């Protein structure tokens, strides 16, 4: 659902990144220790695009790992929520941070 102009802008920025940036990012996300399911009791915000690919039990699963979870699913957005719906995303993030105080 990401608008075409935004897709093109993101692709341009990704392609402009140095090769070592992309390579190290892929190395980091594929580290085996990141696959361990560790329960974290710190306040956690999860913001997802509501898509058919999102598992129906996503929130339930995340709550097993993050008991202090604030969970939101947004309609009419794609992967880059913070760029597609910046006002909504920033409002959710600000509200989450303000509730920590």
Coordinates of N, CA and C in Angstrom, one line a residue:
X1 N 0.8 -1.2 0.0 CA 0.0 0.0 0.0 C 0.9 1.3 0.0
X2 N 2.2 1.1 0.0 CA 3.0 2.3 0.0 C 2.9 3.0 -1.3
X3 N 2.6 4.3 -1.3 CA 2.4 5.1 -2.5 C 3.7 5.0 -3.4
X4 N 3.4 5.0 -4.7 CA 4.5 4.8 -5.6 C 5.6 5.9 -5.5
X5 N 5.3 7.2 -5.3 CA 6.4 8.1 -5.2 C 7.3 7.9 -3.9
X6 N 6.6 7.4 -2.9 CA 7.4 7.1 -1.7 C 8.2 5.9 -1.9
X7 N 7.7 4.9 -2.6 CA 8.5 3.7 -2.9 C 9.7 4.0 -3.7
X8 N 9.6 4.9 -4.6 CA 10.7 5.3 -5.5 C 11.7 6.1 -4.6
X9 N 11.2 7.0 -3.7 CA 12.1 7.7 -2.9 C 12.9 6.8 -1.9
X10 N 12.3 5.8 -1.4 CA 12.9 4.9 -0.5 C 13.9 4.0 -1.2
X11 N 13.5 3.6 -2.4 CA 14.5 2.8 -3.2 C 15.7 3.6 -3.6
X12 N 15.5 4.8 -4.0 CA 16.7 5.7 -4.3 C 17.6 5.8 -3.1
X13 N 17.1 6.0 -1.9 CA 17.9 6.1 -0.7 C 18.6 4.8 -0.4
X14 N 17.9 3.7 -0.5 CA 18.5 2.4 -0.3 C 19.7 2.2 -1.2
X15 N 19.4 2.5 -2.5 CA 20.5 2.2 -3.5 C 21.7 3.1 -3.3
X16 N 21.5 4.3 -2.7 CA 22.6 5.2 -2.5 C 23.5 4.9 -1.3
X17 N 23.0 3.9 -0.5 CA 23.8 3.5 0.7 C 25.0 2.8 0.3
X18 N 26.1 3.0 1.0 CA 27.3 2.2 0.8 C 27.1 0.7 0.9
X19 N 27.8 0.0 0.1 CA 27.6 -1.5 0.1 C 27.8 -2.1 1.5
X20 N 28.8 -1.6 2.2 CA 29.1 -2.1 3.6 C 27.9 -1.9 4.5
X21 N 27.2 -0.9 4.3 CA 26.0 -0.6 5.2 C 25.0 -1.7 5.0
X22 N 24.6 -2.0 3.7 CA 23.7 -3.0 3.4 C 24.2 -4.4 3.9
X23 N 25.4 -4.7 3.6 CA 26.0 -5.9 4.0 C 26.0 -6.1 5.5
X24 N 26.4 -5.1 6.3 CA 26.4 -5.3 7.7 C 25.0 -5.3 8.3
X25 N 24.1 -4.7 7.7 CA 22.7 -4.7 8.2 C 22.2 -6.2 8.0
X26 N 22.4 -6.8 6.9 CA 22.0 -8.1 6.7 C 22.7 -9.1 7.6
X27 N 23.9 -8.9 7.8 CA 24.7 -9.8 8.8 C 24.1 -9.7 10.2
X28 N 23.7 -8.5 10.6 CA 23.2 -8.3 11.9 C 21.8 -8.9 12.1
X29 N 20.9 -8.8 11.2 CA 19.6 -9.4 11.3 C 19.6 -10.9 11.2
X30 N 20.7 -11.5 10.7 CA 20.7 -12.9 10.5 C 21.6 -13.6 11.6
X31 N 22.0 -12.9 12.6 CA 22.7 -13.5 13.7 C 21.8 -14.5 14.5
X32 N 22.3 -15.7 14.7 CA 21.5 -16.7 15.4 C 21.0 -16.3 16.7
X33 N 21.8 -15.6 17.5 CA 21.4 -15.2 18.8 C 20.1 -14.2 18.8
X34 N 19.9 -13.6 17.7 CA 18.7 -12.8 17.6 C 17.4 -13.6 17.4
X35 N 17.6 -14.9 17.2 CA 16.4 -15.7 17.0 C 15.9 -16.3 18.3
X36 N 16.6 -16.1 19.4 CA 16.2 -16.6 20.7 C 15.0 -15.8 21.2
X37 N 14.0 -16.4 21.7 CA 12.9 -15.8 22.3 C 13.1 -15.5 23.7
X38 N 13.5 -14.2 24.0 CA 13.7 -13.8 25.4 C 12.6 -12.9 25.8
X39 N 12.1 -13.1 27.0 CA 11.0 -12.3 27.5 C 11.7 -11.0 28.0
X40 N 11.1 -9.9 27.6 CA 11.6 -8.6 28.0 C 10.5 -7.9 28.8
X41 N 10.7 -7.4 30.0 CA 9.6 -6.9 30.8 C 9.6 -5.3 30.7
X42 N 10.4 -4.7 29.9 CA 10.4 -3.3 29.7 C 9.2 -2.9 28.9
X43 N 8.7 -1.6 29.0 CA 7.6 -1.2 28.2 C 8.0 -1.2 26.7
X44 N 7.2 -1.7 25.9 CA 7.5 -1.9 24.5 C 6.3 -1.5 23.6
X45 N 6.6 -0.7 22.5 CA 5.6 -0.3 21.6 C 5.8 -1.1 20.3
X46 N 4.7 -1.7 19.8 CA 4.8 -2.3 18.5 C 3.7 -1.7 17.6
X47 N 4.1 -1.2 16.4 CA 3.2 -0.6 15.5 C 3.3 -1.4 14.2
X48 N 2.2 -2.0 13.7 CA 2.2 -2.8 12.6 C 1.2 -2.3 11.5
X49 N 1.5 -2.6 10.3 CA 0.5 -2.3 9.2 C -0.4 -3.5 9.2
X50 N -1.7 -3.3 9.2 CA -2.7 -4.3 9.1 C -2.7 -4.8 7.7
X51 N -2.1 -6.0 7.5 CA -2.1 -6.6 6.1 C -2.5 -8.1 6.2
X52 N -2.8 -8.7 5.1 CA -3.2 -10.1 5.1 C -2.0 -11.0 5.5
X53 N -0.8 -10.5 5.3 CA 0.4 -11.3 5.7 C 0.6 -11.3 7.2
X54 N 0.1 -10.4 7.9 CA 0.3 -10.3 9.4 C -0.5 -11.5 10.0
X55 N 0.3 -12.3 10.8 CA -0.4 -13.4 11.4 C -1.5 -13.0 12.3
X56 N -2.6 -13.7 12.4 CA -3.8 -13.3 13.2 C -3.5 -13.3 14.7
X57 N -2.5 -14.1 15.1 CA -2.1 -14.2 16.5 C -0.9 -13.3 16.8
X58 N -0.6 -12.4 16.0 CA 0.7 -11.6 16.2 C 0.7 -10.9 17.5
X59 N -0.4 -10.2 17.9 CA -0.4 -9.5 19.2 C -0.3 -10.5 20.3
X60 N -1.0 -11.6 20.3 CA -0.9 -12.6 21.3 C 0.5 -13.1 21.5
X61 N 1.1 -13.5 20.4 CA 2.5 -14.0 20.4 C 3.4 -12.9 21.0
X62 N 3.3 -11.7 20.5 CA 4.2 -10.6 21.0 C 4.1 -10.4 22.5
X63 N 2.8 -10.6 23.0 CA 2.6 -10.4 24.5 C 3.3 -11.5 25.3
X64 N 3.5 -12.6 24.7 CA 4.3 -13.6 25.4 C 5.8 -13.2 25.6
X65 N 6.3 -12.4 24.7 CA 7.7 -12.0 24.8 C 7.8 -10.6 25.5
X66 N 6.8 -9.8 25.4 CA 6.8 -8.4 25.9 C 5.5 -8.2 26.7
X67 N 5.5 -8.6 28.0 CA 4.3 -8.5 28.8 C 3.8 -7.0 29.0
X68 N 4.7 -6.1 28.9 CA 4.3 -4.6 29.0 C 4.2 -4.0 27.6
X69 N 3.5 -4.7 26.7 CA 3.4 -4.3 25.3 C 2.2 -3.3 25.1
X70 N 2.5 -2.3 24.3 CA 1.4 -1.5 23.7 C 1.4 -1.8 22.3
X71 N 0.3 -2.3 21.8 CA 0.2 -2.8 20.4 C -0.8 -2.0 19.6
X72 N -0.4 -1.7 18.4 CA -1.3 -1.0 17.4 C -1.1 -1.6 16.0
X73 N -2.3 -1.7 15.4 CA -2.3 -2.1 13.9 C -2.9 -0.9 13.2
X74 N -2.3 -0.5 12.1 CA -2.9 0.6 11.3 C -3.3 0.1 10.0
X75 N -4.5 0.6 9.6 CA -5.0 0.4 8.2 C -4.4 1.3 7.2
X76 N -4.5 0.9 6.0 CA -4.1 1.8 4.8 C -2.7 2.3 4.9
X77 N -1.8 1.4 5.2 CA -0.4 1.7 5.3 C 0.4 0.5 4.9
X78 N 1.6 0.7 4.5 CA 2.5 -0.4 4.2 C 3.6 -0.5 5.2
X79 N 4.8 -1.1 4.8 CA 5.9 -1.3 5.7 C 6.5 -0.1 6.3
X80 N 6.5 1.0 5.6 CA 7.1 2.2 6.1 C 6.1 3.1 6.8
X81 N 5.5 2.6 7.8 CA 4.4 3.3 8.5 C 4.9 4.7 8.9
X82 N 6.1 4.9 9.4 CA 6.5 6.2 10.0 C 6.7 7.2 8.8
X83 N 6.8 6.8 7.6 CA 6.9 7.7 6.5 C 5.5 7.9 5.8
X84 N 4.7 6.8 5.8 CA 3.4 6.9 5.1 C 2.3 7.6 6.0
X85 N 2.4 7.4 7.3 CA 1.5 8.0 8.2 C 2.2 8.7 9.4
X86 N 3.1 9.7 9.1 CA 4.0 10.2 10.1 C 3.2 10.9 11.2
X87 N 2.1 11.6 11.0 CA 1.3 12.2 12.1 C 0.8 11.1 13.0
X88 N 0.2 10.1 12.5 CA -0.4 9.0 13.3 C 0.7 8.3 14.1
X89 N 1.8 8.0 13.3 CA 2.9 7.2 14.0 C 3.6 8.1 15.1
X90 N 3.8 9.3 14.8 CA 4.5 10.2 15.8 C 3.6 10.4 17.0
X91 N 2.3 10.5 16.8 CA 1.3 10.6 17.9 C 1.4 9.4 18.8
X92 N 1.4 8.2 18.2 CA 1.5 6.9 18.9 C 2.8 6.9 19.7
X93 N 3.9 7.2 19.1 CA 5.2 7.2 19.7 C 5.3 8.2 20.8
X94 N 4.8 9.4 20.6 CA 4.8 10.5 21.6 C 4.0 10.1 22.8
X95 N 2.8 9.5 22.5 CA 1.9 9.1 23.6 C 2.5 8.0 24.4
X96 N 3.2 7.0 23.8 CA 3.9 5.9 24.4 C 5.0 6.5 25.4
X97 N 5.8 7.4 24.8 CA 6.9 7.9 25.6 C 6.4 8.7 26.8
X98 N 5.4 9.5 26.5 CA 4.8 10.4 27.6 C 4.2 9.5 28.7
X99 N 3.7 8.3 28.4 CA 3.2 7.5 29.4 C 4.2 6.8 30.2
X100 N 5.5 6.9 29.8 CA 6.6 6.3 30.5 C 7.0 7.2 31.7
X101 N 6.7 8.4 31.6 CA 7.2 9.4 32.6 C 6.5 9.3 33.9

